[in-house]
């Protein structure tokens, strides 16, 4: 059993999955506790390459956009009709619950929904979660995850108006969306990689991992753009990669 806080990428495409890829989803683990943070299309397949679904302790969903949660109804059917699993806690916004309830006839007893917002801290085993609103068209929660004295901050989806405040204090790793090519900055409430780099620098983050790059946007260009504004170590998330925080 590994006590260290770790992040495994189940999918990292923005908006829609790249060929052979999956949308946003991450396994966060520490001390034998496993939580899926976002569960976009394709991520439940990849999750099974890393853990037995029965070992999943909870799901945390950042917002209601389909690229962040649409494998939840699929997971529910697997749990309910095939794997005989139930009582999986799901933490998400009221808007996500509303949509989930339209796609999943009965959330209970398979899923136990907890509506969370910026004022709702959550503890799951040794993992401590705190949330903050980002700059995005629907209620969207950035997620700070701490365990063993380490801190990971996940931007979820956000535009440049996001101010993390205390969520950004002493962050070891910033997992930040970088949806946009630089020429598209400001057109929608997402970030370019260089904007992600500026944010990481302002927080003094120890490391920056870019994610949610939209298919077709040049990843090497995104990495270079972020490196130029951040000045530190920049990684680009790839499906299946694990990072020790
Ligand atoms: Zn998204
Ligand atoms: Zn979104």
mmCIF file of C-alpha atoms and ligand atoms in Angstrom:
data_model
loop_
_atom_site.group_PDB
_atom_site.id
_atom_site.type_symbol
_atom_site.label_atom_id
_atom_site.label_comp_id
_atom_site.label_asym_id
_atom_site.label_seq_id
_atom_site.Cartn_x
_atom_site.Cartn_y
_atom_site.Cartn_z
ATOM 1 C CA UNK A 1 0.000 0.000 0.000
ATOM 2 C CA UNK A 2 1.363 3.351 -1.035
ATOM 3 C CA UNK A 3 0.883 6.224 1.392
ATOM 4 C CA UNK A 4 2.023 8.897 -1.077
ATOM 5 C CA UNK A 5 -0.542 11.097 -2.789
ATOM 6 C CA UNK A 6 -0.693 10.107 -6.439
ATOM 7 C CA UNK A 7 -2.561 11.152 -9.554
ATOM 8 C CA UNK A 8 -3.294 8.781 -12.435
ATOM 9 C CA UNK A 9 -4.709 10.134 -15.680
ATOM 10 C CA UNK A 10 -7.742 8.180 -16.942
ATOM 11 C CA UNK A 11 -8.421 10.683 -19.685
ATOM 12 C CA UNK A 12 -7.307 14.191 -20.529
ATOM 13 C CA UNK A 13 -8.955 15.314 -23.759
ATOM 14 C CA UNK A 14 -10.877 18.560 -23.645
ATOM 15 C CA UNK A 15 -14.451 18.695 -24.970
ATOM 16 C CA UNK A 16 -14.286 15.365 -26.848
ATOM 17 C CA UNK A 17 -11.932 12.400 -26.769
ATOM 18 C CA UNK A 18 -9.000 12.280 -29.160
ATOM 19 C CA UNK A 19 -8.704 9.032 -31.186
ATOM 20 C CA UNK A 20 -8.170 6.218 -28.656
ATOM 21 C CA UNK A 21 -8.381 8.694 -25.813
ATOM 22 C CA UNK A 22 -10.862 9.719 -23.150
ATOM 23 C CA UNK A 23 -12.159 12.948 -21.667
ATOM 24 C CA UNK A 24 -11.315 14.288 -18.210
ATOM 25 C CA UNK A 25 -10.919 11.794 -15.404
ATOM 26 C CA UNK A 26 -8.277 11.108 -12.761
ATOM 27 C CA UNK A 27 -7.623 8.622 -10.025
ATOM 28 C CA UNK A 28 -6.373 10.229 -6.851
ATOM 29 C CA UNK A 29 -4.931 7.801 -4.340
ATOM 30 C CA UNK A 30 -3.255 7.813 -0.941
ATOM 31 C CA UNK A 31 -2.977 5.274 1.842
ATOM 32 C CA UNK A 32 -5.129 2.687 0.106
ATOM 33 C CA UNK A 33 -7.979 5.129 -0.646
ATOM 34 C CA UNK A 34 -8.972 5.627 -4.286
ATOM 35 C CA UNK A 35 -11.163 8.452 -5.569
ATOM 36 C CA UNK A 36 -12.100 9.213 -9.178
ATOM 37 C CA UNK A 37 -12.116 12.946 -9.841
ATOM 38 C CA UNK A 38 -14.248 13.530 -12.932
ATOM 39 C CA UNK A 39 -15.469 10.641 -15.017
ATOM 40 C CA UNK A 40 -15.634 11.780 -18.628
ATOM 41 C CA UNK A 41 -16.423 9.570 -21.622
ATOM 42 C CA UNK A 42 -13.959 6.682 -21.861
ATOM 43 C CA UNK A 43 -12.571 6.959 -18.349
ATOM 44 C CA UNK A 44 -14.419 4.014 -16.798
ATOM 45 C CA UNK A 45 -12.722 1.671 -19.277
ATOM 46 C CA UNK A 46 -9.331 3.092 -18.374
ATOM 47 C CA UNK A 47 -10.093 3.038 -14.644
ATOM 48 C CA UNK A 48 -10.342 -0.741 -14.796
ATOM 49 C CA UNK A 49 -6.784 -0.923 -16.088
ATOM 50 C CA UNK A 50 -5.628 0.508 -12.749
ATOM 51 C CA UNK A 51 -8.074 -0.604 -10.062
ATOM 52 C CA UNK A 52 -10.874 -3.066 -9.461
ATOM 53 C CA UNK A 53 -14.079 -0.967 -9.597
ATOM 54 C CA UNK A 54 -14.962 -2.458 -6.198
ATOM 55 C CA UNK A 55 -11.937 -0.629 -4.771
ATOM 56 C CA UNK A 56 -13.307 2.782 -5.730
ATOM 57 C CA UNK A 57 -14.091 4.724 -2.543
ATOM 58 C CA UNK A 58 -15.843 7.746 -4.087
ATOM 59 C CA UNK A 59 -16.365 9.860 -7.195
ATOM 60 C CA UNK A 60 -15.947 13.646 -7.244
ATOM 61 C CA UNK A 61 -17.400 15.543 -10.221
ATOM 62 C CA UNK A 62 -16.342 19.118 -10.914
ATOM 63 C CA UNK A 63 -19.255 20.234 -13.082
ATOM 64 C CA UNK A 64 -22.109 19.236 -15.315
ATOM 65 C CA UNK A 65 -20.467 19.511 -18.738
ATOM 66 C CA UNK A 66 -20.628 16.104 -20.435
ATOM 67 C CA UNK A 67 -16.872 15.724 -20.960
ATOM 68 C CA UNK A 68 -16.496 15.539 -17.146
ATOM 69 C CA UNK A 69 -19.077 13.035 -15.984
ATOM 70 C CA UNK A 70 -20.845 11.063 -18.729
ATOM 71 C CA UNK A 71 -19.303 7.744 -17.699
ATOM 72 C CA UNK A 72 -21.186 7.962 -14.388
ATOM 73 C CA UNK A 73 -24.403 6.472 -15.832
ATOM 74 C CA UNK A 74 -22.281 3.752 -17.419
ATOM 75 C CA UNK A 75 -20.483 3.016 -14.147
ATOM 76 C CA UNK A 76 -23.850 2.927 -12.369
ATOM 77 C CA UNK A 77 -25.199 0.313 -14.766
ATOM 78 C CA UNK A 78 -22.045 -1.764 -14.393
ATOM 79 C CA UNK A 79 -22.312 -1.585 -10.599
ATOM 80 C CA UNK A 80 -26.062 -2.234 -10.550
ATOM 81 C CA UNK A 81 -26.550 -4.905 -13.178
ATOM 82 C CA UNK A 82 -23.215 -6.671 -13.530
ATOM 83 C CA UNK A 83 -20.825 -6.137 -10.641
ATOM 84 C CA UNK A 84 -23.360 -6.125 -7.785
ATOM 85 C CA UNK A 85 -21.815 -3.091 -6.110
ATOM 86 C CA UNK A 86 -23.626 -0.265 -4.321
ATOM 87 C CA UNK A 87 -23.325 2.671 -1.906
ATOM 88 C CA UNK A 88 -20.692 4.528 -3.921
ATOM 89 C CA UNK A 89 -20.508 8.127 -2.675
ATOM 90 C CA UNK A 90 -20.649 10.745 -5.430
ATOM 91 C CA UNK A 91 -19.808 14.376 -4.698
ATOM 92 C CA UNK A 92 -20.918 16.943 -7.252
ATOM 93 C CA UNK A 93 -22.756 20.162 -7.936
ATOM 94 C CA UNK A 94 -26.523 20.548 -7.843
ATOM 95 C CA UNK A 95 -26.542 20.995 -11.620
ATOM 96 C CA UNK A 96 -24.687 17.741 -12.158
ATOM 97 C CA UNK A 97 -27.090 15.920 -9.840
ATOM 98 C CA UNK A 98 -30.038 17.303 -11.799
ATOM 99 C CA UNK A 99 -28.653 15.978 -15.076
ATOM 100 C CA UNK A 100 -27.547 12.677 -13.535
ATOM 101 C CA UNK A 101 -31.068 12.120 -12.233
ATOM 102 C CA UNK A 102 -32.421 12.474 -15.766
ATOM 103 C CA UNK A 103 -30.025 9.862 -17.163
ATOM 104 C CA UNK A 104 -30.036 7.468 -14.219
ATOM 105 C CA UNK A 105 -33.517 6.365 -13.251
ATOM 106 C CA UNK A 106 -32.563 5.537 -9.664
ATOM 107 C CA UNK A 107 -29.355 6.906 -8.202
ATOM 108 C CA UNK A 108 -29.847 4.936 -4.967
ATOM 109 C CA UNK A 109 -28.861 2.402 -3.818
ATOM 110 C CA UNK A 110 -25.957 2.255 -6.248
ATOM 111 C CA UNK A 111 -24.871 5.863 -5.873
ATOM 112 C CA UNK A 112 -25.115 8.023 -2.762
ATOM 113 C CA UNK A 113 -25.211 11.615 -3.958
ATOM 114 C CA UNK A 114 -23.718 14.445 -1.919
ATOM 115 C CA UNK A 115 -24.234 17.960 -3.300
ATOM 116 C CA UNK A 116 -21.112 20.024 -2.677
ATOM 117 C CA UNK A 117 -20.065 23.601 -3.260
ATOM 118 C CA UNK A 118 -17.242 25.957 -2.365
ATOM 119 C CA UNK A 119 -18.086 25.821 1.342
ATOM 120 C CA UNK A 120 -18.178 22.030 1.586
ATOM 121 C CA UNK A 121 -14.953 20.341 2.668
ATOM 122 C CA UNK A 122 -14.946 16.572 2.205
ATOM 123 C CA UNK A 123 -12.708 13.919 3.763
ATOM 124 C CA UNK A 124 -12.379 10.484 2.218
ATOM 125 C CA UNK A 125 -9.896 8.298 4.102
ATOM 126 C CA UNK A 126 -6.643 10.272 4.258
ATOM 127 C CA UNK A 127 -7.679 12.517 1.343
ATOM 128 C CA UNK A 128 -8.944 15.996 2.175
ATOM 129 C CA UNK A 129 -10.903 17.834 -0.517
ATOM 130 C CA UNK A 130 -11.734 21.513 -0.692
ATOM 131 C CA UNK A 131 -13.586 23.228 -3.512
ATOM 132 C CA UNK A 132 -13.733 26.682 -5.059
ATOM 133 C CA UNK A 133 -15.704 28.234 -7.886
ATOM 134 C CA UNK A 134 -13.868 28.729 -11.157
ATOM 135 C CA UNK A 135 -14.572 31.059 -14.074
ATOM 136 C CA UNK A 136 -16.817 28.887 -16.268
ATOM 137 C CA UNK A 137 -20.374 29.204 -17.640
ATOM 138 C CA UNK A 138 -21.878 26.718 -15.159
ATOM 139 C CA UNK A 139 -21.122 26.140 -11.462
ATOM 140 C CA UNK A 140 -17.695 24.540 -11.649
ATOM 141 C CA UNK A 141 -15.549 23.433 -8.733
ATOM 142 C CA UNK A 142 -11.791 23.582 -8.667
ATOM 143 C CA UNK A 143 -10.550 20.847 -6.348
ATOM 144 C CA UNK A 144 -7.719 21.003 -3.845
ATOM 145 C CA UNK A 145 -6.680 17.593 -2.591
ATOM 146 C CA UNK A 146 -4.318 17.101 0.329
ATOM 147 C CA UNK A 147 -2.807 14.007 1.879
ATOM 148 C CA UNK A 148 0.390 13.329 3.773
ATOM 149 C CA UNK A 149 1.394 16.974 3.736
ATOM 150 C CA UNK A 150 1.192 17.285 -0.058
ATOM 151 C CA UNK A 151 -1.303 19.378 -2.022
ATOM 152 C CA UNK A 152 -2.691 18.992 -5.539
ATOM 153 C CA UNK A 153 -4.874 21.675 -7.097
ATOM 154 C CA UNK A 154 -7.033 20.757 -10.101
ATOM 155 C CA UNK A 155 -8.459 23.668 -12.057
ATOM 156 C CA UNK A 156 -11.368 21.716 -13.511
ATOM 157 C CA UNK A 157 -12.527 23.977 -16.378
ATOM 158 C CA UNK A 158 -11.894 27.674 -15.989
ATOM 159 C CA UNK A 159 -11.320 30.938 -17.738
ATOM 160 C CA UNK A 160 -8.679 33.473 -16.740
ATOM 161 C CA UNK A 161 -10.977 35.132 -14.194
ATOM 162 C CA UNK A 162 -10.425 32.349 -11.647
ATOM 163 C CA UNK A 163 -8.804 33.439 -8.384
ATOM 164 C CA UNK A 164 -7.998 30.336 -6.327
ATOM 165 C CA UNK A 165 -7.465 32.244 -3.075
ATOM 166 C CA UNK A 166 -6.578 29.911 -0.172
ATOM 167 C CA UNK A 167 -7.041 26.872 -2.414
ATOM 168 C CA UNK A 168 -3.821 27.890 -4.114
ATOM 169 C CA UNK A 169 -1.642 28.179 -1.009
ATOM 170 C CA UNK A 170 1.459 25.983 -1.028
ATOM 171 C CA UNK A 171 0.394 23.881 -3.990
ATOM 172 C CA UNK A 172 2.872 21.154 -4.914
ATOM 173 C CA UNK A 173 1.223 20.352 -8.245
ATOM 174 C CA UNK A 174 -1.231 22.375 -10.305
ATOM 175 C CA UNK A 175 -3.198 20.187 -12.715
ATOM 176 C CA UNK A 176 -4.511 22.864 -15.028
ATOM 177 C CA UNK A 177 -6.687 22.926 -18.055
ATOM 178 C CA UNK A 178 -5.091 24.273 -21.230
ATOM 179 C CA UNK A 179 -7.918 23.935 -23.716
ATOM 180 C CA UNK A 180 -7.082 26.751 -26.041
ATOM 181 C CA UNK A 181 -4.476 27.584 -28.625
ATOM 182 C CA UNK A 182 -3.106 31.044 -27.813
ATOM 183 C CA UNK A 183 -4.974 32.682 -30.681
ATOM 184 C CA UNK A 184 -8.268 31.653 -29.089
ATOM 185 C CA UNK A 185 -7.621 33.214 -25.678
ATOM 186 C CA UNK A 186 -10.609 35.120 -24.375
ATOM 187 C CA UNK A 187 -13.123 33.651 -26.823
ATOM 188 C CA UNK A 188 -14.600 31.201 -24.290
ATOM 189 C CA UNK A 189 -14.172 30.575 -20.548
ATOM 190 C CA UNK A 190 -11.158 28.290 -20.860
ATOM 191 C CA UNK A 191 -7.403 28.824 -20.623
ATOM 192 C CA UNK A 192 -4.553 28.701 -23.059
ATOM 193 C CA UNK A 193 -1.381 26.985 -21.905
ATOM 194 C CA UNK A 194 0.424 30.249 -21.450
ATOM 195 C CA UNK A 195 -2.430 31.458 -19.242
ATOM 196 C CA UNK A 196 -2.124 28.213 -17.269
ATOM 197 C CA UNK A 197 1.581 28.942 -16.889
ATOM 198 C CA UNK A 198 0.886 32.444 -15.642
ATOM 199 C CA UNK A 199 -1.513 31.033 -13.068
ATOM 200 C CA UNK A 200 0.989 28.400 -11.902
ATOM 201 C CA UNK A 201 3.636 31.061 -11.518
ATOM 202 C CA UNK A 202 1.333 33.327 -9.525
ATOM 203 C CA UNK A 203 0.599 30.465 -7.139
ATOM 204 C CA UNK A 204 4.228 29.419 -6.837
ATOM 205 C CA UNK A 205 3.158 25.891 -7.760
ATOM 206 C CA UNK A 206 5.964 23.347 -7.565
ATOM 207 C CA UNK A 207 4.954 21.669 -10.799
ATOM 208 C CA UNK A 208 2.471 22.256 -13.615
ATOM 209 C CA UNK A 209 0.643 19.489 -15.447
ATOM 210 C CA UNK A 210 -1.388 20.603 -18.469
ATOM 211 C CA UNK A 211 -4.596 18.787 -19.266
ATOM 212 C CA UNK A 212 -7.929 19.183 -21.097
ATOM 213 C CA UNK A 213 -6.123 20.055 -24.316
ATOM 214 C CA UNK A 214 -8.704 19.994 -27.085
ATOM 215 C CA UNK A 215 -7.946 17.479 -29.870
ATOM 216 C CA UNK A 216 -6.131 19.185 -32.723
ATOM 217 C CA UNK A 217 -4.407 21.757 -30.503
ATOM 218 C CA UNK A 218 -0.632 21.282 -30.706
ATOM 219 C CA UNK A 219 0.621 19.731 -27.443
ATOM 220 C CA UNK A 220 4.257 20.718 -27.952
ATOM 221 C CA UNK A 221 3.143 24.274 -28.556
ATOM 222 C CA UNK A 222 1.044 24.165 -25.389
ATOM 223 C CA UNK A 223 3.996 22.863 -23.368
ATOM 224 C CA UNK A 224 6.268 25.581 -24.722
ATOM 225 C CA UNK A 225 3.660 28.264 -24.120
ATOM 226 C CA UNK A 226 3.225 27.211 -20.504
ATOM 227 C CA UNK A 227 6.965 26.878 -19.907
ATOM 228 C CA UNK A 228 7.505 30.422 -21.158
ATOM 229 C CA UNK A 229 5.122 31.984 -18.649
ATOM 230 C CA UNK A 230 5.605 29.544 -15.762
ATOM 231 C CA UNK A 231 9.374 29.151 -15.769
ATOM 232 C CA UNK A 232 9.231 25.737 -14.046
ATOM 233 C CA UNK A 233 8.690 22.079 -14.819
ATOM 234 C CA UNK A 234 5.766 21.553 -17.213
ATOM 235 C CA UNK A 235 4.296 18.149 -18.029
ATOM 236 C CA UNK A 236 1.455 17.338 -20.388
ATOM 237 C CA UNK A 237 -1.030 14.786 -19.054
ATOM 238 C CA UNK A 238 -1.249 11.568 -21.041
ATOM 239 C CA UNK A 239 -3.760 8.813 -20.503
ATOM 240 C CA UNK A 240 -2.363 6.167 -18.153
ATOM 241 C CA UNK A 241 0.376 8.368 -16.694
ATOM 242 C CA UNK A 242 0.820 8.402 -12.913
ATOM 243 C CA UNK A 243 2.333 11.325 -11.039
ATOM 244 C CA UNK A 244 3.481 11.217 -7.438
ATOM 245 C CA UNK A 245 2.463 14.541 -5.953
HETATM 246 ZN ZN1 LIG B 1 -14.373 20.308 -20.085
HETATM 247 ZN ZN1 LIG B 2 -16.736 22.691 -18.809
#
